[in-house]
Short mmCIF file of C-alpha atoms and ligand atoms in Angstrom, two decimals:
data_model
loop_
_atom_site.label_atom_id
_atom_site.label_comp_id
_atom_site.label_asym_id
_atom_site.label_seq_id
_atom_site.Cartn_x
_atom_site.Cartn_y
_atom_site.Cartn_z
CA UNK A 12 7.22 30.21 17.05
CA UNK A 13 5.01 28.13 14.78
CA UNK A 14 1.76 27.25 16.48
CA UNK A 15 -0.78 25.10 14.67
CA UNK A 16 -2.80 24.17 17.73
CA UNK A 17 -6.07 25.53 16.36
CA UNK A 18 -5.66 23.77 12.99
CA UNK A 19 -6.96 20.56 11.50
CA UNK A 20 -4.77 19.25 8.68
CA UNK A 21 -5.24 16.73 5.91
CA UNK A 22 -2.07 15.22 4.48
CA UNK A 23 -2.87 13.55 1.20
CA UNK A 24 -0.21 10.96 0.33
CA UNK A 25 1.26 11.01 3.81
CA UNK A 26 2.00 7.32 4.32
CA UNK A 27 5.71 7.18 3.51
CA UNK A 28 8.88 8.77 4.85
CA UNK A 29 8.48 12.38 3.78
CA UNK A 30 4.75 12.28 4.44
CA UNK A 31 5.26 10.86 7.88
CA UNK A 32 7.73 13.65 8.69
CA UNK A 33 5.18 16.23 7.57
CA UNK A 34 2.58 14.54 9.77
CA UNK A 35 4.98 14.46 12.69
CA UNK A 36 5.97 18.12 12.44
CA UNK A 37 2.34 19.24 12.12
CA UNK A 38 1.41 17.13 15.16
CA UNK A 39 4.34 18.56 17.13
CA UNK A 40 3.09 22.07 16.38
CA UNK A 41 -0.30 21.10 17.80
CA UNK A 42 -2.39 20.37 14.70
CA UNK A 43 -4.94 17.57 14.48
CA UNK A 44 -3.89 15.48 11.47
CA UNK A 45 -5.73 13.18 9.07
CA UNK A 46 -3.77 11.17 6.51
CA UNK A 47 -5.31 10.05 3.24
CA UNK A 48 -3.37 7.52 1.19
CA UNK A 49 -3.93 4.50 -1.05
CA UNK A 50 -1.32 2.61 0.97
CA UNK A 51 -2.62 1.58 4.41
CA UNK A 52 0.59 -0.10 5.56
CA UNK A 53 1.53 2.87 7.76
CA UNK A 54 -1.85 3.06 9.52
CA UNK A 55 -0.58 1.73 12.87
CA UNK A 56 2.55 3.88 12.83
CA UNK A 57 0.50 6.97 11.99
CA UNK A 58 -1.90 6.15 14.81
CA UNK A 59 1.01 5.81 17.23
CA UNK A 60 2.15 9.31 16.23
CA UNK A 61 -1.37 10.61 16.90
CA UNK A 62 -2.69 10.95 13.34
CA UNK A 63 -5.87 9.41 11.92
CA UNK A 64 -5.45 7.37 8.72
CA UNK A 65 -8.17 6.93 6.11
CA UNK A 66 -7.68 4.98 2.88
CA UNK A 67 -8.14 6.96 -0.32
CA UNK A 68 -7.31 6.60 -3.97
CA UNK A 69 -6.97 10.25 -4.96
CA UNK A 70 -8.07 9.48 -8.52
CA UNK A 71 -11.51 8.34 -7.32
CA UNK A 72 -13.91 11.31 -6.98
CA UNK A 73 -16.57 9.33 -5.09
CA UNK A 74 -13.95 8.13 -2.62
CA UNK A 75 -12.75 11.71 -2.15
CA UNK A 76 -16.33 12.75 -1.29
CA UNK A 77 -16.61 9.91 1.21
CA UNK A 78 -13.28 10.84 2.84
CA UNK A 79 -14.37 14.47 3.17
CA UNK A 80 -17.60 13.49 4.91
CA UNK A 81 -15.89 10.90 7.15
CA UNK A 82 -13.40 13.55 8.30
CA UNK A 83 -16.32 15.95 8.79
CA UNK A 84 -17.89 13.46 11.22
CA UNK A 85 -14.74 13.45 13.36
CA UNK A 86 -13.41 17.00 13.26
CA UNK A 87 -14.27 20.61 12.73
CA UNK A 88 -13.57 22.13 9.32
CA UNK A 89 -10.09 21.51 8.02
CA UNK A 90 -7.78 24.48 7.72
CA UNK A 91 -4.65 22.91 6.19
CA UNK A 92 -4.37 20.71 3.12
CA UNK A 93 -1.05 19.19 2.10
CA UNK A 94 -1.14 17.60 -1.37
CA UNK A 95 1.75 15.18 -1.75
CA UNK A 96 0.45 11.92 -3.26
CA UNK A 97 2.59 10.98 -6.23
CA UNK A 98 3.51 8.32 -8.73
CA UNK A 99 7.08 7.90 -9.98
CA UNK A 100 5.99 5.65 -12.85
CA UNK A 101 7.85 7.10 -15.82
CA UNK A 102 9.31 5.52 -18.95
CA UNK A 103 10.18 8.86 -20.50
CA UNK A 104 9.69 8.92 -24.27
CA UNK A 105 8.54 5.29 -24.22
CA UNK A 106 5.68 5.97 -21.81
CA UNK A 107 2.24 4.89 -23.03
CA UNK A 108 -0.82 7.13 -23.12
CA UNK A 109 -2.16 5.12 -20.20
CA UNK A 110 0.98 5.85 -18.17
CA UNK A 111 0.75 9.56 -19.02
CA UNK A 112 -2.88 9.73 -18.01
CA UNK A 113 -2.34 7.83 -14.77
CA UNK A 114 0.72 9.87 -13.75
CA UNK A 115 -0.98 13.19 -14.46
CA UNK A 116 -4.14 11.96 -12.76
CA UNK A 117 -2.36 11.05 -9.52
CA UNK A 118 0.24 13.81 -9.42
CA UNK A 119 -1.60 16.78 -10.87
CA UNK A 120 -5.32 16.45 -11.49
CA UNK A 121 -6.04 14.89 -8.11
CA UNK A 122 -4.49 17.92 -6.39
CA UNK A 123 -7.12 20.08 -8.03
CA UNK A 124 -9.92 17.61 -7.24
CA UNK A 125 -8.97 17.11 -3.59
CA UNK A 126 -8.56 20.87 -3.09
CA UNK A 127 -11.97 21.43 -4.67
CA UNK A 128 -13.52 18.86 -2.34
CA UNK A 129 -12.16 20.67 0.75
CA UNK A 130 -12.72 24.17 -0.66
CA UNK A 131 -15.76 25.03 1.42
CA UNK A 132 -13.99 24.07 4.65
CA UNK A 133 -10.78 25.87 3.68
CA UNK A 134 -12.83 28.96 2.91
CA UNK A 135 -14.62 28.75 6.26
CA UNK A 136 -11.31 28.52 8.13
CA UNK A 137 -9.35 30.91 5.86
CA UNK A 138 -6.99 28.01 5.44
CA UNK A 139 -3.81 27.15 3.58
CA UNK A 140 -2.82 24.62 0.95
CA UNK A 141 0.69 23.32 0.31
CA UNK A 142 1.32 21.42 -2.93
CA UNK A 143 4.41 19.26 -3.37
CA UNK A 144 6.33 19.93 -6.54
CA UNK A 145 10.04 19.13 -7.00
CA UNK A 146 13.40 20.26 -8.32
CA UNK A 147 12.40 18.04 -11.26
CA UNK A 148 9.97 20.80 -12.30
CA UNK A 149 12.78 23.15 -13.25
CA UNK A 150 15.23 21.19 -15.40
CA UNK A 151 15.27 18.29 -17.83
CA UNK A 152 16.32 14.93 -16.40
CA UNK A 153 17.39 12.01 -18.55
CA UNK A 154 14.76 9.38 -19.27
CA UNK A 155 12.02 11.07 -17.26
CA UNK A 156 9.06 12.86 -18.85
CA UNK A 157 5.93 12.13 -16.83
CA UNK A 158 7.10 13.02 -13.34
CA UNK A 159 8.98 16.25 -14.18
CA UNK A 160 6.19 17.46 -16.46
CA UNK A 161 3.61 16.79 -13.76
CA UNK A 162 5.71 18.63 -11.19
CA UNK A 163 6.20 21.63 -13.52
CA UNK A 164 2.44 21.76 -14.02
CA UNK A 165 1.90 21.64 -10.24
CA UNK A 166 4.06 24.74 -9.89
CA UNK A 167 1.77 26.58 -12.25
CA UNK A 168 -1.38 25.04 -10.80
CA UNK A 169 -0.27 26.46 -7.44
CA UNK A 170 -0.19 29.97 -8.92
CA UNK A 171 -3.64 29.51 -10.46
CA UNK A 172 -5.03 28.22 -7.16
CA UNK A 173 -3.43 31.12 -5.27
CA UNK A 174 -4.96 33.59 -7.73
CA UNK A 175 -8.50 32.26 -7.60
CA UNK A 176 -8.67 31.24 -3.94
CA UNK A 177 -7.17 34.45 -2.50
CA UNK A 178 -10.62 36.04 -2.48
CA UNK A 179 -11.76 33.19 -0.21
CA UNK A 180 -8.92 33.91 2.22
CA UNK A 181 -7.09 30.72 1.25
CA UNK A 182 -3.31 30.83 0.77
CA UNK A 183 -1.79 28.33 -1.67
CA UNK A 184 1.94 27.67 -1.95
CA UNK A 185 4.20 24.91 -3.16
CA UNK A 186 7.35 23.33 -1.83
CA UNK A 187 10.12 22.02 -4.09
CA UNK A 188 12.27 19.48 -2.30
CA UNK A 189 15.66 18.44 -3.60
CA UNK A 190 16.82 14.85 -3.19
CA UNK A 191 15.40 13.86 0.16
CA UNK A 192 15.97 10.70 2.20
CA UNK A 193 12.77 8.91 1.23
CA UNK A 194 11.35 5.53 0.28
CA UNK A 195 12.51 5.84 -3.31
CA UNK A 196 16.08 6.90 -2.47
CA UNK A 197 16.25 4.30 0.28
CA UNK A 198 15.24 1.62 -2.27
CA UNK A 199 17.49 2.78 -5.11
CA UNK A 200 20.55 3.19 -2.89
CA UNK A 201 19.95 -0.14 -1.15
CA UNK A 202 19.41 1.70 2.14
CA UNK A 203 22.87 3.27 1.98
CA UNK A 204 22.39 6.83 3.24
CA UNK A 205 26.12 7.63 3.13
CA UNK A 206 26.29 6.62 -0.53
CA UNK A 207 23.14 8.60 -1.31
CA UNK A 208 24.64 11.65 0.44
CA UNK A 209 27.87 11.27 -1.53
CA UNK A 210 26.02 11.16 -4.87
CA UNK A 211 23.75 14.04 -3.84
CA UNK A 212 26.81 16.12 -2.94
CA UNK A 213 27.50 16.79 -6.63
CA UNK A 214 24.06 18.33 -7.16
CA UNK A 215 23.26 20.17 -3.94
CA UNK A 216 25.27 23.16 -2.71
CA UNK A 217 24.99 21.87 0.84
CA UNK A 218 26.71 18.67 -0.21
CA UNK A 219 24.17 16.09 0.89
CA UNK A 220 20.59 14.83 0.72
CA UNK A 221 17.83 16.63 2.56
CA UNK A 222 16.31 15.06 5.63
CA UNK A 223 12.52 14.58 5.49
CA UNK A 224 12.16 16.82 8.55
CA UNK A 225 13.95 19.64 6.73
CA UNK A 226 11.23 19.54 4.07
CA UNK A 227 8.47 19.16 6.67
CA UNK A 228 9.67 22.26 8.53
CA UNK A 229 9.18 24.36 5.38
CA UNK A 230 5.68 22.90 4.97
CA UNK A 231 4.86 23.77 8.59
CA UNK A 232 6.02 27.35 8.05
CA UNK A 233 3.84 27.71 4.93
CA UNK A 234 0.89 26.33 6.92
CA UNK A 235 1.40 28.71 9.80
CA UNK A 236 0.21 32.23 10.50
CA UNK A 237 3.88 33.26 10.26
CA UNK A 238 3.38 32.91 6.49
CA UNK A 239 0.22 35.02 6.50
CA UNK A 240 1.43 37.20 3.58
CA UNK A 241 2.81 34.31 1.51
CA UNK A 242 0.72 32.95 -1.33
CA UNK A 243 1.45 31.72 -4.85
CA UNK A 244 5.06 31.10 -3.88
CA UNK A 245 7.27 28.09 -4.48
CA UNK A 246 9.64 27.42 -1.61
CA UNK A 247 12.79 25.44 -2.37
CA UNK A 248 13.83 22.93 0.28
CA UNK A 249 16.63 21.69 -1.91
CA UNK A 250 20.02 22.45 -0.37
CA UNK A 251 20.74 24.86 -3.24
CA UNK A 252 20.09 22.39 -6.08
CA UNK A 253 18.04 24.86 -8.14
CA UNK A 254 20.62 27.63 -8.11
CA UNK A 255 23.34 25.34 -9.46
CA UNK A 256 23.73 25.94 -13.19
CA UNK A 257 25.72 24.05 -15.84
CA UNK A 258 28.97 25.38 -14.34
CA UNK A 259 28.08 23.53 -11.13
CA UNK A 260 29.90 24.85 -8.08
CA UNK A 261 33.32 24.69 -9.72
CA UNK A 262 35.19 27.79 -10.94
CA UNK A 263 34.75 27.88 -14.75
CA UNK A 264 36.77 30.94 -15.80
CA UNK A 265 40.12 29.38 -14.79
CA UNK A 266 39.45 26.63 -17.36
CA UNK A 267 39.70 29.29 -20.10
CA UNK A 268 42.98 30.56 -18.74
CA UNK A 269 44.45 27.13 -18.17
N1 NAD B 19 11.87 11.70 -2.60
C1 NAD B 19 12.41 12.84 -3.00
O1 NAD B 19 13.63 13.02 -2.98
C2 NAD B 19 11.50 13.95 -3.49
C3 NAD B 19 12.09 15.04 -4.12
C4 NAD B 19 11.28 16.07 -4.57
C5 NAD B 19 9.91 16.01 -4.38
N2 NAD B 19 9.36 14.93 -3.77
C6 NAD B 19 7.91 14.92 -3.59
O2 NAD B 19 7.59 14.62 -2.25
C7 NAD B 19 6.35 13.91 -2.19
C8 NAD B 19 6.55 12.59 -1.44
O3 NAD B 19 7.52 11.88 -2.18
P1 NAD B 19 8.09 10.47 -1.69
O4 NAD B 19 9.40 10.32 -2.34
O5 NAD B 19 7.96 10.36 -0.22
O6 NAD B 19 7.09 9.51 -2.47
P2 NAD B 19 6.44 8.11 -2.04
O7 NAD B 19 6.17 7.36 -3.29
O8 NAD B 19 7.26 7.46 -1.01
O9 NAD B 19 5.09 8.65 -1.42
C9 NAD B 19 4.04 9.07 -2.21
C10 NAD B 19 2.76 8.69 -1.51
O10 NAD B 19 1.67 8.88 -2.43
C11 NAD B 19 0.80 7.79 -2.25
N3 NAD B 19 -0.03 7.57 -3.44
C12 NAD B 19 0.37 7.15 -4.66
N4 NAD B 19 -0.71 6.99 -5.46
C13 NAD B 19 -1.80 7.34 -4.74
C14 NAD B 19 -3.19 7.39 -5.01
N5 NAD B 19 -3.68 7.05 -6.21
N6 NAD B 19 -4.02 7.80 -4.04
C15 NAD B 19 -3.54 8.14 -2.82
N7 NAD B 19 -2.25 8.10 -2.49
C16 NAD B 19 -1.37 7.71 -3.45
C17 NAD B 19 1.71 6.60 -1.99
O11 NAD B 19 1.02 5.50 -1.40
C18 NAD B 19 2.75 7.21 -1.08
O12 NAD B 19 2.39 7.12 0.28
C19 NAD B 19 5.92 13.67 -3.64
O13 NAD B 19 4.96 14.62 -4.02
C20 NAD B 19 7.20 13.85 -4.42
O14 NAD B 19 6.98 14.29 -5.73
C21 NAD B 19 10.12 13.89 -3.33
#
């Protein structure tokens, strides 16, 4: 049902597993896709999928301007912007000011700057923006301060963007993935998907990790005209992680009786 064939999309931070799935799903639905990322190692793979890669450090305003004009030379105005560049650098309480500033710069502030840079085009196309937040936005996690705080702020930034850009016909939503098979989980688990699924089972009602495509499908919906009345919303793609409270999914009352 989703048809993005008249859309041009920019996926910012689209060079790794989840990003590549987003790119792939958007391409499958007919969109033209540009990928902006500081990491150019996926350039050939992205090209083989049909996407155009351009290098960009999202914290560099001049480079953002250049990327916008380079895309403008190759395509009509963009109508979809997916903001998903992120840093996981986080030493919790021990983090330095420099680490705080860098993490917030990449994860949060750059979303606002990149969106501002494409604003005119998004307005012209009555486009849509999807910001990546996370389950980490909603609950405290041991030893992590920078990433969860940045993701919580992104949730609110999304509401502010939705409020102020609605008059321009631009919809802005966020997606909150749960644990998803991704570069970071691949690395931490030593590439052991079964082990990662088994650990994730304790935290996700559906008893496993999410697949990158399952997150990408939610992004594609939010980009599409099927979501024409959806703005300012945060969509969970988290296998039920966020609804699990301290009692987990285990009956608690019987413990009182026992
Ligand atoms: N992996 C998960 O389980 C998970 C869960 C919830 C949310 N998310 C979110 O999904 C998105 C993708 O996560 P991922 O795990 O695939 O992360 P990742 O680290 O694999 O990918 C992030 C991308 O951002 C790019 N990037 C980093 N700094 C940049 C900069 N200065 N300029 C431009 N690009 C830069 C990286 O090169 C990389 O391609 C992130 O926004 C993350 O917060 C991931």
